PDB file of C-alpha atoms in Angstrom:
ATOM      1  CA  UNK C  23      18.292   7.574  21.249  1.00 88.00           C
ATOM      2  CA  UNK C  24      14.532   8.379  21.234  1.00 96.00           C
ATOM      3  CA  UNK C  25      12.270   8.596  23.610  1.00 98.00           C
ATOM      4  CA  UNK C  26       9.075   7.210  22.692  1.00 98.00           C
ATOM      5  CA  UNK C  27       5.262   5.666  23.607  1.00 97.00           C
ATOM      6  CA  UNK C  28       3.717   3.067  21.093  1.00 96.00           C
ATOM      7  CA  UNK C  29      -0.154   2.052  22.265  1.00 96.00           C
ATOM      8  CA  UNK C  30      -3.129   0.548  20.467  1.00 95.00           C
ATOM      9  CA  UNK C  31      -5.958   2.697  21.002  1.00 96.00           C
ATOM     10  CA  UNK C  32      -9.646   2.264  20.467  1.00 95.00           C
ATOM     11  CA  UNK C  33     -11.160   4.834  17.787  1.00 95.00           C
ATOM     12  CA  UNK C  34     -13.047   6.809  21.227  1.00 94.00           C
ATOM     13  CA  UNK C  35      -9.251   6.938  23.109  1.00 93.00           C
ATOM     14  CA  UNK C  36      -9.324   3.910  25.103  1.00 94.00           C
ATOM     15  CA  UNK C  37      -6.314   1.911  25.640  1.00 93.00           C
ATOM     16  CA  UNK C  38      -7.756  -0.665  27.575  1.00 92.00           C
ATOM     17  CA  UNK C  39     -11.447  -1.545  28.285  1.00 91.00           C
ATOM     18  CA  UNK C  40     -13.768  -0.886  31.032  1.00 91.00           C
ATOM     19  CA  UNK C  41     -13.360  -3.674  34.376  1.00 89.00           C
ATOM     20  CA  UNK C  42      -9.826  -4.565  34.040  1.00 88.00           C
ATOM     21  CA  UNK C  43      -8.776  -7.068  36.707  1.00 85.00           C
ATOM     22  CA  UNK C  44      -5.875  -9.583  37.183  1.00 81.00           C
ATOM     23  CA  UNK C  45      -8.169 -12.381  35.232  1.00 84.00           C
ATOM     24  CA  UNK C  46      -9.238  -9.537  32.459  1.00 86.00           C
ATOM     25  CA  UNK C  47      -5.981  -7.540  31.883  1.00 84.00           C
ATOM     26  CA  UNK C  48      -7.239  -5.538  29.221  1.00 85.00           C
ATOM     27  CA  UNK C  49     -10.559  -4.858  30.483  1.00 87.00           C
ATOM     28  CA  UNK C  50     -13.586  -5.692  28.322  1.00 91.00           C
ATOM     29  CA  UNK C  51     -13.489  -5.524  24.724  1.00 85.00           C
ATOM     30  CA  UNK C  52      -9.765  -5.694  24.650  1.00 84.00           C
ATOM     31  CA  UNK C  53      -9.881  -8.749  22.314  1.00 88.00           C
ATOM     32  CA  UNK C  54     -11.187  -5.710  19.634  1.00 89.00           C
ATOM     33  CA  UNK C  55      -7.523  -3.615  20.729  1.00 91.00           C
ATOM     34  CA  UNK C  56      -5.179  -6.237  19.932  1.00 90.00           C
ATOM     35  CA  UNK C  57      -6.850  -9.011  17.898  1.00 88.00           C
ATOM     36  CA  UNK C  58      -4.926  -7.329  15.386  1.00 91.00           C
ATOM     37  CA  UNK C  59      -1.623  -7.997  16.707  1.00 91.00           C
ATOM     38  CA  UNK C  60      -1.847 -11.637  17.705  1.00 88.00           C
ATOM     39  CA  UNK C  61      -1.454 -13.210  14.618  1.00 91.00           C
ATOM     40  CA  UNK C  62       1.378 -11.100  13.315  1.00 94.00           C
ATOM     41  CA  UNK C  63       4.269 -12.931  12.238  1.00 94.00           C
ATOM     42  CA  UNK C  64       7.021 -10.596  13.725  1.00 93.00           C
ATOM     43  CA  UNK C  65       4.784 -10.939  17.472  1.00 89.00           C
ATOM     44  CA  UNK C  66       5.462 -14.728  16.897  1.00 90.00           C
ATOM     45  CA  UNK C  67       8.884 -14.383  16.303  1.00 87.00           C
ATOM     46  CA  UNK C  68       9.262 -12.084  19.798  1.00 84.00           C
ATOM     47  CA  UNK C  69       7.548 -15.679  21.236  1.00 80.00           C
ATOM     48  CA  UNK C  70       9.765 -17.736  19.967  1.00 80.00           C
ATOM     49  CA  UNK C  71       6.810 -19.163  16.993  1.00 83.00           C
ATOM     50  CA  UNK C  72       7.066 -19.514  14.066  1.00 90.00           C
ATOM     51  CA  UNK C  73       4.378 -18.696  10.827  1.00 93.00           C
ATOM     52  CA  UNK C  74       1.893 -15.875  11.350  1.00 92.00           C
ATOM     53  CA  UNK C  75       1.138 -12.892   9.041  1.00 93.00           C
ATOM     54  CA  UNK C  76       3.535 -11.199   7.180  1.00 95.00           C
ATOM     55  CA  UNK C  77       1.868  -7.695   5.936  1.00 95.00           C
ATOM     56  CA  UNK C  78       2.436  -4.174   6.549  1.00 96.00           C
ATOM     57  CA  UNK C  79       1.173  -4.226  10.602  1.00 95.00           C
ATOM     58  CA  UNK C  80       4.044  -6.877  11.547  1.00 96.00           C
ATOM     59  CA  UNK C  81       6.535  -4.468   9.596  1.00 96.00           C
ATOM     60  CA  UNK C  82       5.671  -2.095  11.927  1.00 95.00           C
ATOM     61  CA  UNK C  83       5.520  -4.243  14.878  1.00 94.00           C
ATOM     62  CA  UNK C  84       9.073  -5.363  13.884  1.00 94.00           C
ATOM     63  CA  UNK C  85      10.291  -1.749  13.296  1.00 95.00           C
ATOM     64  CA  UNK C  86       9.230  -1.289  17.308  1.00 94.00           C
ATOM     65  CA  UNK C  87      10.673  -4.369  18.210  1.00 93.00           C
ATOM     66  CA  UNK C  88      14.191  -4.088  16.345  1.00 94.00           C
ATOM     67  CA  UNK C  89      14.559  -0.022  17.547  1.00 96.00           C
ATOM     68  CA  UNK C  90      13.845  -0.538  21.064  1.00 97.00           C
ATOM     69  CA  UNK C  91      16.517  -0.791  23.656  1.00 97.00           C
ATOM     70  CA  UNK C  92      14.867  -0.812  27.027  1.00 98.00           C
ATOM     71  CA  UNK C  93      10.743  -0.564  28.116  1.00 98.00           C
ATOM     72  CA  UNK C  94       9.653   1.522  31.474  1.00 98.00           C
ATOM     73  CA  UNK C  95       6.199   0.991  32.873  1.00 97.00           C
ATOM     74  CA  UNK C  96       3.901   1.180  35.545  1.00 96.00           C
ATOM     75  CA  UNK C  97       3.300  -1.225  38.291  1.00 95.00           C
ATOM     76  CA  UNK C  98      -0.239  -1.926  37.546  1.00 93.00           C
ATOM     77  CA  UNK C  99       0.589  -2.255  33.856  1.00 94.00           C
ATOM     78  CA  UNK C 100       3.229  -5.400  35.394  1.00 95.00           C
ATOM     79  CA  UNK C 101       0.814  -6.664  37.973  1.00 93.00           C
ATOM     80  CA  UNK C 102      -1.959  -7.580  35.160  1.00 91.00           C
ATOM     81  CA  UNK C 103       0.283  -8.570  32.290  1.00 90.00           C
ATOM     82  CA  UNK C 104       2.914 -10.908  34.662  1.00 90.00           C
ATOM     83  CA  UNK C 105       0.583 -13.917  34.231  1.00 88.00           C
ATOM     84  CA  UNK C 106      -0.043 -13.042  30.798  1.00 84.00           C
ATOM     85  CA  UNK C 107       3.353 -12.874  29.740  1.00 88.00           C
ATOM     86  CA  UNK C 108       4.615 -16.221  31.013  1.00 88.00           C
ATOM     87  CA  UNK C 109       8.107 -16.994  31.957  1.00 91.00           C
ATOM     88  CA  UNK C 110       9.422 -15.463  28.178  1.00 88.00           C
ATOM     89  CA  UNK C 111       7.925 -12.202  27.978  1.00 91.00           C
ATOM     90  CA  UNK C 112       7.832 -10.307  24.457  1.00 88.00           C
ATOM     91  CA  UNK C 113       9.893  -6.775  25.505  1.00 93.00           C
ATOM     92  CA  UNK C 114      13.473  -9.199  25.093  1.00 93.00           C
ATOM     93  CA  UNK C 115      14.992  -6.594  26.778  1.00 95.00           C
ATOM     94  CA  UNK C 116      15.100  -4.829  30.336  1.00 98.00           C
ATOM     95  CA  UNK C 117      12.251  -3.655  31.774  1.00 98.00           C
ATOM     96  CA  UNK C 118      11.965  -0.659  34.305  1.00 98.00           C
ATOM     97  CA  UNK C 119       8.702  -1.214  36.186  1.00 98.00           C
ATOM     98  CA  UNK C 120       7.973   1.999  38.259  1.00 97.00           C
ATOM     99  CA  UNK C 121       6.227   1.006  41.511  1.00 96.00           C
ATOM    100  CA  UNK C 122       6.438   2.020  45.098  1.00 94.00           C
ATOM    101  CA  UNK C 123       6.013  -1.394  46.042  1.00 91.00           C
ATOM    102  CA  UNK C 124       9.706  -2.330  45.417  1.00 89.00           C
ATOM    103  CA  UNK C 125      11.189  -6.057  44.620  1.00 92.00           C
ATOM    104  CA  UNK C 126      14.157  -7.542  43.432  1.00 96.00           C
ATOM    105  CA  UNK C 127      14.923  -8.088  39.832  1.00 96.00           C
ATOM    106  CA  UNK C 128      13.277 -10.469  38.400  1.00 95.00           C
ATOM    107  CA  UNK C 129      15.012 -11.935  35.417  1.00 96.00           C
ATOM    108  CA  UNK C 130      13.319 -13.873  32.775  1.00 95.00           C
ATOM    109  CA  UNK C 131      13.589 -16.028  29.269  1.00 91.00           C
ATOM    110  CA  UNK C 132      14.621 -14.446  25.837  1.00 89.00           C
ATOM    111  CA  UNK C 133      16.520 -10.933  27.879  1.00 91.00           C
ATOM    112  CA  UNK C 134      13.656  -9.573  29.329  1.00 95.00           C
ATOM    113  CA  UNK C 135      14.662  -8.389  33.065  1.00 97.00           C
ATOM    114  CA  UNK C 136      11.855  -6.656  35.273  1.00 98.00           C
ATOM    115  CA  UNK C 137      14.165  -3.764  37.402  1.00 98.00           C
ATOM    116  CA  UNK C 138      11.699  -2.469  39.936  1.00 98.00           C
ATOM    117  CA  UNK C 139      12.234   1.616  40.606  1.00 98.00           C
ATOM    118  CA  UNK C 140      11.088   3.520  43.717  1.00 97.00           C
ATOM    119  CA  UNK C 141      12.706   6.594  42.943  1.00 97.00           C
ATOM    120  CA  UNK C 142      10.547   7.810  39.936  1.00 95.00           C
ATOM    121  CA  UNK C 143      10.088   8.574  36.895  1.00 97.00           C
ATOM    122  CA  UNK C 144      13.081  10.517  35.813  1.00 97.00           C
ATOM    123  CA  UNK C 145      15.287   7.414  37.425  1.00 98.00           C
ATOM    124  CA  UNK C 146      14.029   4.973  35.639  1.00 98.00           C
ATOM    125  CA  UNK C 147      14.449   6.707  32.566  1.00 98.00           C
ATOM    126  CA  UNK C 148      17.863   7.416  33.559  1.00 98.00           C
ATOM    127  CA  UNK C 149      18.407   3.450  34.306  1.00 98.00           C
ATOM    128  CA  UNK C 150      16.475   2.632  31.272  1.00 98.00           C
ATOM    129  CA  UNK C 151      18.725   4.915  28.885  1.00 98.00           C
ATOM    130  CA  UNK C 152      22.112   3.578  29.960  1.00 98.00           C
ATOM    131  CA  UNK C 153      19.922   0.077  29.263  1.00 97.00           C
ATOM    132  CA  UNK C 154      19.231   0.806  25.835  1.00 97.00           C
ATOM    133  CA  UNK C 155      22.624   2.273  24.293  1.00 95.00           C
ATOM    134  CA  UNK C 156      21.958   3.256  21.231  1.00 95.00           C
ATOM    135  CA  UNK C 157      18.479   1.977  20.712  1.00 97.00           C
ATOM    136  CA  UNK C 158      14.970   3.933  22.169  1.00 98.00           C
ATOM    137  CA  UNK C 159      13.635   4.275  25.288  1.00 98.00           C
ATOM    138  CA  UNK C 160       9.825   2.816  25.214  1.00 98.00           C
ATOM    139  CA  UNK C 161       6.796   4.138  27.815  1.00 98.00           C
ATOM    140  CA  UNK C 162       4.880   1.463  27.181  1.00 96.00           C
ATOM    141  CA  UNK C 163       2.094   1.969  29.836  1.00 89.00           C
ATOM    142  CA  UNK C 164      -0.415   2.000  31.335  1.00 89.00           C
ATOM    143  CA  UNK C 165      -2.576   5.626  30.784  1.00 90.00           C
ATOM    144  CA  UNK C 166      -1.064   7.162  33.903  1.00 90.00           C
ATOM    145  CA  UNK C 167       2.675   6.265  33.314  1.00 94.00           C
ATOM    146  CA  UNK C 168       3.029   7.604  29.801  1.00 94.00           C
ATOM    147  CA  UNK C 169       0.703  10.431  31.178  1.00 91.00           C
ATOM    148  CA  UNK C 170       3.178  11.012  33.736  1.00 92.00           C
ATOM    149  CA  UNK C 171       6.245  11.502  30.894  1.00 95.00           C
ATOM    150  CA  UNK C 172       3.839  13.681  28.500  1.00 92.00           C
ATOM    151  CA  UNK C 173       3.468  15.784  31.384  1.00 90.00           C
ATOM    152  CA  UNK C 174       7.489  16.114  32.164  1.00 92.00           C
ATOM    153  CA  UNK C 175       8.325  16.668  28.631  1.00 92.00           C
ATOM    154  CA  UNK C 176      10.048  13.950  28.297  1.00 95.00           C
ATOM    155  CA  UNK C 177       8.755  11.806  25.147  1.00 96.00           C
ATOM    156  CA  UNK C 178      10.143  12.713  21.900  1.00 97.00           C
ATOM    157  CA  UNK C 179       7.406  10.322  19.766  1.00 97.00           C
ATOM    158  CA  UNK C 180       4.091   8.914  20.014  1.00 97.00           C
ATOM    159  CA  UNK C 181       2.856   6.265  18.042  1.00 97.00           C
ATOM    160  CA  UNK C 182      -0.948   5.241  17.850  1.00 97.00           C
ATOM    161  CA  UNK C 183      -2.293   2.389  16.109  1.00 97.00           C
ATOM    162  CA  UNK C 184      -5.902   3.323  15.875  1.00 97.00           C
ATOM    163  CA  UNK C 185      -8.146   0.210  15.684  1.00 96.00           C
ATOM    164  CA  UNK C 186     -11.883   0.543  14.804  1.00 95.00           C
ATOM    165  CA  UNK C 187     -13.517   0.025  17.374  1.00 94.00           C
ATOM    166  CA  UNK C 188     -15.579   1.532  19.711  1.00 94.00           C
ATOM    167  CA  UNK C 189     -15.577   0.678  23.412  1.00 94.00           C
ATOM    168  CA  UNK C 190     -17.584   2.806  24.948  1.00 93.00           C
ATOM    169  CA  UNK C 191     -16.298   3.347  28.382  1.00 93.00           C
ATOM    170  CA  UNK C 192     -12.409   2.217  29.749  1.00 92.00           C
ATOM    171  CA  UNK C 193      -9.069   3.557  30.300  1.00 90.00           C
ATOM    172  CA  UNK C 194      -8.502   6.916  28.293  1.00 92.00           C
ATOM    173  CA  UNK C 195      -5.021   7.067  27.210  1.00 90.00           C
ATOM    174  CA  UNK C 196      -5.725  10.931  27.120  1.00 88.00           C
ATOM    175  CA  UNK C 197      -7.839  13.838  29.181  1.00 78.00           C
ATOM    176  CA  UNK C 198      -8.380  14.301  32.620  1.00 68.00           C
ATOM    177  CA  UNK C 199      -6.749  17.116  35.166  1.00 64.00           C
ATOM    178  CA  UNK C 200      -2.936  18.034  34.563  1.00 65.00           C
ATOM    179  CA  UNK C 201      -3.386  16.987  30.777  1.00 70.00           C
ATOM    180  CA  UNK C 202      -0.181  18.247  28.600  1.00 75.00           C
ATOM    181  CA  UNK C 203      -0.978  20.455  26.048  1.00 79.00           C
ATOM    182  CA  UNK C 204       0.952  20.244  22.843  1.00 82.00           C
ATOM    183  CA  UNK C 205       1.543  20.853  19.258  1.00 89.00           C
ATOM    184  CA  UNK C 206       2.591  17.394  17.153  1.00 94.00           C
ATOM    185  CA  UNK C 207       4.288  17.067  14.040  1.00 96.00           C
ATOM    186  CA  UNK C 208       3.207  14.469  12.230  1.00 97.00           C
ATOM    187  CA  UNK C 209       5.924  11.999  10.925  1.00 96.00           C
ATOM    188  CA  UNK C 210       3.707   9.022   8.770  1.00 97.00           C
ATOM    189  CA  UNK C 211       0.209   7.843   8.221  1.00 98.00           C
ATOM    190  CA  UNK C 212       0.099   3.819   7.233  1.00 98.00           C
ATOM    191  CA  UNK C 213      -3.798   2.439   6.654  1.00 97.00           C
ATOM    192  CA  UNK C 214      -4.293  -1.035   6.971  1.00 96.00           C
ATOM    193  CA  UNK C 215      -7.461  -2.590   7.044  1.00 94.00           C
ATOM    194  CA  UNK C 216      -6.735  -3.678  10.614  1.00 93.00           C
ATOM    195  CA  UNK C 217      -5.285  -0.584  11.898  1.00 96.00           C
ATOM    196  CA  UNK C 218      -4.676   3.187  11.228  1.00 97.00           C
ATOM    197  CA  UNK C 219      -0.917   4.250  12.405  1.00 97.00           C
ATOM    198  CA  UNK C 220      -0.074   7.285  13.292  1.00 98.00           C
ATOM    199  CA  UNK C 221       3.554   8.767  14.056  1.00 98.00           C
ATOM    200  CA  UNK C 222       4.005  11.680  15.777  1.00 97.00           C
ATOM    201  CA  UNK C 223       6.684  13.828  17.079  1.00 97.00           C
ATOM    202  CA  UNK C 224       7.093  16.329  19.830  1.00 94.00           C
ATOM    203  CA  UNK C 225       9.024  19.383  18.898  1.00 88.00           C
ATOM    204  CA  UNK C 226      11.962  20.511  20.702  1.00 78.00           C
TER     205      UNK C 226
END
């Protein structure tokens, strides 16, 4: 079982663009961080579609989808997307939403259950491995959750898929005070002409 955080990430480090609100979740410009995504035939599939582009990005989006056992993020990360996502959410598996605003479980369409953790970090990763089996562990966001496992130690590989495109201003997934230092290996390089994707991992 691996540990690991997959984001789409502007080529200037944002993960999301400047003003996000509940009625702009990924802040502005975020049509230019996921455009690329949208039309892929293995996102379709995770919303029950069919048709959509088969090509080297949905392999990879599959290859995510198909090796990931369980999801942890943030409350804020929940609070934008809930809307967004609809009553059949994408992750098809449980969610551990970290939050200090606790709730009950909220279980919806296609496997995806939202498990809402008070007791931080390392418990929901706890929760979220006995979740996931065999499978990995995802951090999928936002900047200050996966920031917040970078910072333990406690992912094992980062995946970036580098669009190009500049936004200017936003949510940096990196930087800022506490930042981890660290030396990656790098596992694969894939070029697309809508992405760059880069695989790293953190040595042990």
């Amino acid at each position: 079982m691996t540990v690991t955080a997959d984001l789409a990430v502007s080529l200037d480090g944002y993960i999301a663009g400047a003003g996000v609100a509940p009625d702009n979740p990924g802040g502005d410009g975020a049509e230019a961080l996921f455009a690329w995504i949208h039309g892929l035939a293995s996102r379709r599939e995770r919303q029950g579609l069919t048709g959509g582009t088969e090509n080297r990005d949905s392999e990879l989006m599959r290859e995510w989808f198909d090796a990931t056992g369980a999801v942890i993020m943030g409350r804020t990360m929940y609070d934008l997307g809930e809307e967004f996502w609809g009553d059949n959410p994408p992750f098809r598996t449980p969610v551990f939403v970290l939050t200090h605003r606790p709730r009950p479980a909220l279980v919806k369409e296609g496997g995806t259950v939202f498990t809402f953790v008070a007791e931080g970090p390392h418990r929901a990763l706890d929760l979220a491995r006995a979740a996931a089996g065999d499978r990995n562990v995802d951090i999928a966001g936002g900047a200050n959750t996966v920031r917040q496992y970078l910072r333990e130690g406690l992912i094992d590989e980062l995946q970036l898929h580098v669009v190009p495109a500049l936004l200017g201003a936003g949510l940096p997934l990196f930087g800022g005070p506490g930042a981890p230092r660290a030396s990656l290996q790098q596992v694969r390089v894939v070029e697309t002409p809508l992405a760059t994707h880069l695989k790293y991992r953190f040595p042990k």
